[in-house]
Amino acid sequence: MQHIGRAMEELRRNPRSVRFAYLARICDQYFGEPRQQGTSHRVYRTPWPGDPRVNIQNDRGMAKPYQVRQVVRALEKLLEEYGN
């Protein structure tokens, strides 16, 4: 989890200009393989109870801004609960 802070900063800086492939790579790294892919959505499980998923969608090569913010919140929670 050493680079999680840098990833969150990049995502926070401008959520409207995040490429889908970059966001998918971050989600793969911190949440594991998606439980659903191959459609326009990729759904990732998170290790906590409640709403245990992160959903991202490819919109002509870009990630949707509200989904980028959702990933940032999930990364913050991951760092808070499981980080060093």
mmCIF file of N, CA and C in Angstrom:
data_model
loop_
_atom_site.group_PDB
_atom_site.id
_atom_site.type_symbol
_atom_site.label_atom_id
_atom_site.label_comp_id
_atom_site.label_asym_id
_atom_site.label_seq_id
_atom_site.Cartn_x
_atom_site.Cartn_y
_atom_site.Cartn_z
ATOM 1 N N MET A 1 0.814 -1.197 0.000
ATOM 2 C CA MET A 1 0.000 0.000 0.000
ATOM 3 C C MET A 1 0.856 1.259 0.000
ATOM 4 N N GLN A 2 2.083 1.124 -0.464
ATOM 5 C CA GLN A 2 2.990 2.243 -0.414
ATOM 6 C C GLN A 2 2.630 3.368 -1.374
ATOM 7 N N HIS A 3 2.030 3.086 -2.501
ATOM 8 C CA HIS A 3 1.744 4.111 -3.500
ATOM 9 C C HIS A 3 0.285 4.545 -3.492
ATOM 10 N N ILE A 4 -0.472 4.110 -2.522
ATOM 11 C CA ILE A 4 -1.900 4.417 -2.501
ATOM 12 C C ILE A 4 -2.148 5.926 -2.379
ATOM 13 N N GLY A 5 -1.336 6.610 -1.607
ATOM 14 C CA GLY A 5 -1.494 8.054 -1.448
ATOM 15 C C GLY A 5 -1.260 8.792 -2.749
ATOM 16 N N ARG A 6 -0.240 8.369 -3.490
ATOM 17 C CA ARG A 6 0.045 9.002 -4.773
ATOM 18 C C ARG A 6 -1.086 8.745 -5.771
ATOM 19 N N ALA A 7 -1.609 7.542 -5.795
ATOM 20 C CA ALA A 7 -2.718 7.208 -6.693
ATOM 21 C C ALA A 7 -3.950 8.045 -6.354
ATOM 22 N N MET A 8 -4.245 8.178 -5.055
ATOM 23 C CA MET A 8 -5.415 8.966 -4.655
ATOM 24 C C MET A 8 -5.246 10.429 -5.056
ATOM 25 N N GLU A 9 -4.049 10.958 -4.909
ATOM 26 C CA GLU A 9 -3.799 12.357 -5.278
ATOM 27 C C GLU A 9 -4.004 12.574 -6.773
ATOM 28 N N GLU A 10 -3.516 11.643 -7.586
ATOM 29 C CA GLU A 10 -3.703 11.755 -9.032
ATOM 30 C C GLU A 10 -5.182 11.710 -9.405
ATOM 31 N N LEU A 11 -5.939 10.851 -8.737
ATOM 32 C CA LEU A 11 -7.360 10.733 -9.035
ATOM 33 C C LEU A 11 -8.134 11.957 -8.553
ATOM 34 N N ARG A 12 -7.757 12.489 -7.412
ATOM 35 C CA ARG A 12 -8.433 13.673 -6.864
ATOM 36 C C ARG A 12 -8.174 14.923 -7.709
ATOM 37 N N ARG A 13 -6.981 15.005 -8.252
ATOM 38 C CA ARG A 13 -6.567 16.209 -8.972
ATOM 39 C C ARG A 13 -7.573 16.607 -10.048
ATOM 40 N N ASN A 14 -7.997 15.670 -10.854
ATOM 41 C CA ASN A 14 -8.968 15.982 -11.899
ATOM 42 C C ASN A 14 -9.740 14.722 -12.260
ATOM 43 N N PRO A 15 -10.834 14.435 -11.555
ATOM 44 C CA PRO A 15 -11.576 13.195 -11.811
ATOM 45 C C PRO A 15 -12.214 13.127 -13.200
ATOM 46 N N ARG A 16 -12.305 14.244 -13.883
ATOM 47 C CA ARG A 16 -12.908 14.251 -15.224
ATOM 48 C C ARG A 16 -11.947 13.783 -16.311
ATOM 49 N N SER A 17 -10.662 13.709 -16.011
ATOM 50 C CA SER A 17 -9.709 13.347 -17.062
ATOM 51 C C SER A 17 -8.916 12.086 -16.711
ATOM 52 N N VAL A 18 -9.570 11.131 -16.087
ATOM 53 C CA VAL A 18 -8.908 9.869 -15.731
ATOM 54 C C VAL A 18 -9.260 8.825 -16.789
ATOM 55 N N ARG A 19 -8.235 8.239 -17.364
ATOM 56 C CA ARG A 19 -8.473 7.197 -18.362
ATOM 57 C C ARG A 19 -8.986 5.938 -17.663
ATOM 58 N N PHE A 20 -9.904 5.258 -18.324
ATOM 59 C CA PHE A 20 -10.492 4.049 -17.760
ATOM 60 C C PHE A 20 -9.430 2.992 -17.494
ATOM 61 N N ALA A 21 -8.490 2.816 -18.410
ATOM 62 C CA ALA A 21 -7.447 1.794 -18.245
ATOM 63 C C ALA A 21 -6.619 2.059 -16.988
ATOM 64 N N TYR A 22 -6.327 3.328 -16.698
ATOM 65 C CA TYR A 22 -5.559 3.678 -15.499
ATOM 66 C C TYR A 22 -6.360 3.358 -14.242
ATOM 67 N N LEU A 23 -7.631 3.732 -14.231
ATOM 68 C CA LEU A 23 -8.476 3.450 -13.072
ATOM 69 C C LEU A 23 -8.644 1.948 -12.875
ATOM 70 N N ALA A 24 -8.794 1.203 -13.946
ATOM 71 C CA ALA A 24 -8.916 -0.256 -13.856
ATOM 72 C C ALA A 24 -7.635 -0.872 -13.291
ATOM 73 N N ARG A 25 -6.476 -0.350 -13.689
ATOM 74 C CA ARG A 25 -5.203 -0.850 -13.170
ATOM 75 C C ARG A 25 -5.090 -0.604 -11.665
ATOM 76 N N ILE A 26 -5.517 0.571 -11.217
ATOM 77 C CA ILE A 26 -5.486 0.880 -9.786
ATOM 78 C C ILE A 26 -6.426 -0.059 -9.031
ATOM 79 N N CYS A 27 -7.631 -0.241 -9.543
ATOM 80 C CA CYS A 27 -8.595 -1.135 -8.889
ATOM 81 C C CYS A 27 -8.094 -2.574 -8.869
ATOM 82 N N ASP A 28 -7.490 -3.027 -9.965
ATOM 83 C CA ASP A 28 -6.921 -4.382 -10.003
ATOM 84 C C ASP A 28 -5.862 -4.542 -8.919
ATOM 85 N N GLN A 29 -5.028 -3.513 -8.755
ATOM 86 C CA GLN A 29 -3.938 -3.587 -7.792
ATOM 87 C C GLN A 29 -4.443 -3.623 -6.349
ATOM 88 N N TYR A 30 -5.424 -2.801 -6.013
ATOM 89 C CA TYR A 30 -5.839 -2.679 -4.614
ATOM 90 C C TYR A 30 -7.057 -3.523 -4.236
ATOM 91 N N PHE A 31 -7.868 -3.930 -5.213
ATOM 92 C CA PHE A 31 -9.071 -4.706 -4.909
ATOM 93 C C PHE A 31 -9.060 -6.096 -5.534
ATOM 94 N N GLY A 32 -8.043 -6.418 -6.319
ATOM 95 C CA GLY A 32 -7.962 -7.734 -6.944
ATOM 96 C C GLY A 32 -8.703 -7.771 -8.267
ATOM 97 N N GLU A 33 -8.831 -8.954 -8.789
ATOM 98 C CA GLU A 33 -9.520 -9.128 -10.065
ATOM 99 C C GLU A 33 -10.993 -8.765 -9.927
ATOM 100 N N PRO A 34 -11.588 -8.155 -10.935
ATOM 101 C CA PRO A 34 -13.011 -7.833 -10.866
ATOM 102 C C PRO A 34 -13.850 -9.101 -10.936
ATOM 103 N N ARG A 35 -14.968 -9.082 -10.242
ATOM 104 C CA ARG A 35 -15.843 -10.248 -10.295
ATOM 105 C C ARG A 35 -16.700 -10.219 -11.548
ATOM 106 N N GLN A 36 -16.745 -9.068 -12.196
ATOM 107 C CA GLN A 36 -17.453 -8.976 -13.471
ATOM 108 C C GLN A 36 -16.629 -8.093 -14.394
ATOM 109 N N GLN A 37 -16.432 -8.556 -15.599
ATOM 110 C CA GLN A 37 -15.795 -7.749 -16.631
ATOM 111 C C GLN A 37 -16.219 -8.303 -17.974
ATOM 112 N N GLY A 38 -15.884 -7.614 -19.019
ATOM 113 C CA GLY A 38 -16.298 -8.061 -20.341
ATOM 114 C C GLY A 38 -17.490 -7.281 -20.844
ATOM 115 N N THR A 39 -18.213 -6.659 -19.933
ATOM 116 C CA THR A 39 -19.282 -5.748 -20.325
ATOM 117 C C THR A 39 -18.709 -4.338 -20.198
ATOM 118 N N SER A 40 -19.546 -3.349 -20.205
ATOM 119 C CA SER A 40 -19.039 -1.983 -20.066
ATOM 120 C C SER A 40 -18.656 -1.671 -18.624
ATOM 121 N N HIS A 41 -19.016 -2.544 -17.696
ATOM 122 C CA HIS A 41 -18.720 -2.328 -16.280
ATOM 123 C C HIS A 41 -17.698 -3.336 -15.773
ATOM 124 N N ARG A 42 -16.923 -2.904 -14.785
ATOM 125 C CA ARG A 42 -16.048 -3.814 -14.022
ATOM 126 C C ARG A 42 -16.439 -3.629 -12.571
ATOM 127 N N VAL A 43 -16.755 -4.717 -11.904
ATOM 128 C CA VAL A 43 -17.215 -4.662 -10.513
ATOM 129 C C VAL A 43 -16.177 -5.345 -9.630
ATOM 130 N N TYR A 44 -15.702 -4.614 -8.627
ATOM 131 C CA TYR A 44 -14.679 -5.109 -7.708
ATOM 132 C C TYR A 44 -15.275 -5.278 -6.318
ATOM 133 N N ARG A 45 -14.835 -6.310 -5.622
ATOM 134 C CA ARG A 45 -15.225 -6.523 -4.230
ATOM 135 C C ARG A 45 -14.268 -5.769 -3.319
ATOM 136 N N THR A 46 -14.791 -5.306 -2.201
ATOM 137 C CA THR A 46 -13.962 -4.669 -1.190
ATOM 138 C C THR A 46 -13.991 -5.531 0.062
ATOM 139 N N PRO A 47 -12.988 -5.425 0.928
ATOM 140 C CA PRO A 47 -12.887 -6.336 2.068
ATOM 141 C C PRO A 47 -13.754 -5.981 3.276
ATOM 142 N N TRP A 48 -14.607 -4.987 3.192
ATOM 143 C CA TRP A 48 -15.421 -4.609 4.349
ATOM 144 C C TRP A 48 -16.889 -4.887 4.087
ATOM 145 N N PRO A 49 -17.668 -5.046 5.151
ATOM 146 C CA PRO A 49 -19.108 -5.281 4.995
ATOM 147 C C PRO A 49 -19.823 -3.987 4.613
ATOM 148 N N GLY A 50 -21.062 -4.117 4.275
ATOM 149 C CA GLY A 50 -21.847 -2.949 3.881
ATOM 150 C C GLY A 50 -22.036 -2.985 2.384
ATOM 151 N N ASP A 51 -21.548 -1.979 1.717
ATOM 152 C CA ASP A 51 -21.614 -1.946 0.257
ATOM 153 C C ASP A 51 -20.261 -2.418 -0.261
ATOM 154 N N PRO A 52 -20.090 -3.718 -0.370
ATOM 155 C CA PRO A 52 -18.753 -4.265 -0.642
ATOM 156 C C PRO A 52 -18.387 -4.319 -2.122
ATOM 157 N N ARG A 53 -18.592 -3.219 -2.839
ATOM 158 C CA ARG A 53 -18.207 -3.263 -4.243
ATOM 159 C C ARG A 53 -17.828 -1.877 -4.748
ATOM 160 N N VAL A 54 -17.001 -1.890 -5.758
ATOM 161 C CA VAL A 54 -16.621 -0.694 -6.495
ATOM 162 C C VAL A 54 -16.948 -0.994 -7.945
ATOM 163 N N ASN A 55 -17.667 -0.111 -8.579
ATOM 164 C CA ASN A 55 -18.131 -0.305 -9.936
ATOM 165 C C ASN A 55 -17.532 0.792 -10.811
ATOM 166 N N ILE A 56 -16.819 0.410 -11.876
ATOM 167 C CA ILE A 56 -16.308 1.413 -12.806
ATOM 168 C C ILE A 56 -16.784 1.064 -14.213
ATOM 169 N N GLN A 57 -16.859 2.099 -15.047
ATOM 170 C CA GLN A 57 -17.443 1.929 -16.372
ATOM 171 C C GLN A 57 -16.593 2.659 -17.414
ATOM 172 N N ASN A 58 -16.390 2.008 -18.539
ATOM 173 C CA ASN A 58 -15.638 2.597 -19.641
ATOM 174 C C ASN A 58 -16.577 3.469 -20.464
ATOM 175 N N ASP A 59 -16.260 4.752 -20.515
ATOM 176 C CA ASP A 59 -17.066 5.701 -21.282
ATOM 177 C C ASP A 59 -16.173 6.292 -22.374
ATOM 178 N N ARG A 60 -16.073 5.598 -23.513
ATOM 179 C CA ARG A 60 -15.228 6.003 -24.636
ATOM 180 C C ARG A 60 -13.776 6.231 -24.204
ATOM 181 N N GLY A 61 -13.264 5.296 -23.396
ATOM 182 C CA GLY A 61 -11.869 5.346 -22.985
ATOM 183 C C GLY A 61 -11.608 6.104 -21.693
ATOM 184 N N MET A 62 -12.613 6.787 -21.188
ATOM 185 C CA MET A 62 -12.462 7.568 -19.967
ATOM 186 C C MET A 62 -13.309 6.964 -18.851
ATOM 187 N N ALA A 63 -12.899 7.231 -17.611
ATOM 188 C CA ALA A 63 -13.695 6.803 -16.459
ATOM 189 C C ALA A 63 -14.698 7.906 -16.135
ATOM 190 N N LYS A 64 -15.838 7.523 -15.622
ATOM 191 C CA LYS A 64 -16.835 8.518 -15.238
ATOM 192 C C LYS A 64 -16.394 9.194 -13.941
ATOM 193 N N PRO A 65 -16.516 10.515 -13.847
ATOM 194 C CA PRO A 65 -16.020 11.248 -12.671
ATOM 195 C C PRO A 65 -16.604 10.778 -11.346
ATOM 196 N N TYR A 66 -17.908 10.468 -11.301
ATOM 197 C CA TYR A 66 -18.487 10.018 -10.038
ATOM 198 C C TYR A 66 -17.916 8.663 -9.625
ATOM 199 N N GLN A 67 -17.526 7.845 -10.588
ATOM 200 C CA GLN A 67 -16.926 6.559 -10.263
ATOM 201 C C GLN A 67 -15.474 6.726 -9.813
ATOM 202 N N VAL A 68 -14.786 7.721 -10.347
ATOM 203 C CA VAL A 68 -13.426 8.025 -9.883
ATOM 204 C C VAL A 68 -13.495 8.437 -8.417
ATOM 205 N N ARG A 69 -14.458 9.292 -8.071
ATOM 206 C CA ARG A 69 -14.610 9.711 -6.670
ATOM 207 C C ARG A 69 -14.983 8.519 -5.783
ATOM 208 N N GLN A 70 -15.769 7.584 -6.299
ATOM 209 C CA GLN A 70 -16.120 6.376 -5.556
ATOM 210 C C GLN A 70 -14.864 5.545 -5.270
ATOM 211 N N VAL A 71 -13.981 5.434 -6.236
ATOM 212 C CA VAL A 71 -12.736 4.690 -6.041
ATOM 213 C C VAL A 71 -11.858 5.397 -5.015
ATOM 214 N N VAL A 72 -11.785 6.719 -5.062
ATOM 215 C CA VAL A 72 -10.989 7.468 -4.089
ATOM 216 C C VAL A 72 -11.513 7.216 -2.676
ATOM 217 N N ARG A 73 -12.833 7.259 -2.494
ATOM 218 C CA ARG A 73 -13.408 6.987 -1.163
ATOM 219 C C ARG A 73 -13.087 5.566 -0.712
ATOM 220 N N ALA A 74 -13.147 4.602 -1.618
ATOM 221 C CA ALA A 74 -12.822 3.217 -1.265
ATOM 222 C C ALA A 74 -11.348 3.075 -0.907
ATOM 223 N N LEU A 75 -10.471 3.764 -1.626
ATOM 224 C CA LEU A 75 -9.042 3.712 -1.311
ATOM 225 C C LEU A 75 -8.762 4.359 0.043
ATOM 226 N N GLU A 76 -9.463 5.466 0.339
ATOM 227 C CA GLU A 76 -9.301 6.110 1.651
ATOM 228 C C GLU A 76 -9.709 5.158 2.764
ATOM 229 N N LYS A 77 -10.823 4.477 2.573
ATOM 230 C CA LYS A 77 -11.303 3.530 3.577
ATOM 231 C C LYS A 77 -10.332 2.355 3.712
ATOM 232 N N LEU A 78 -9.821 1.880 2.588
ATOM 233 C CA LEU A 78 -8.855 0.783 2.608
ATOM 234 C C LEU A 78 -7.604 1.182 3.384
ATOM 235 N N LEU A 79 -7.121 2.378 3.139
ATOM 236 C CA LEU A 79 -5.942 2.866 3.833
ATOM 237 C C LEU A 79 -6.215 3.053 5.312
ATOM 238 N N GLU A 80 -7.391 3.574 5.638
ATOM 239 C CA GLU A 80 -7.773 3.808 7.033
ATOM 240 C C GLU A 80 -7.899 2.498 7.818
ATOM 241 N N GLU A 81 -8.525 1.501 7.222
ATOM 242 C CA GLU A 81 -8.793 0.257 7.927
ATOM 243 C C GLU A 81 -7.657 -0.760 7.855
ATOM 244 N N TYR A 82 -6.935 -0.782 6.732
ATOM 245 C CA TYR A 82 -5.955 -1.848 6.529
ATOM 246 C C TYR A 82 -4.554 -1.341 6.272
ATOM 247 N N GLY A 83 -4.367 -0.035 6.181
ATOM 248 C CA GLY A 83 -3.057 0.532 5.893
ATOM 249 C C GLY A 83 -2.158 0.554 7.107
ATOM 250 N N ASN A 84 -0.970 0.998 6.879
ATOM 251 C CA ASN A 84 0.026 1.062 7.954
ATOM 252 C C ASN A 84 -0.100 2.357 8.708
#
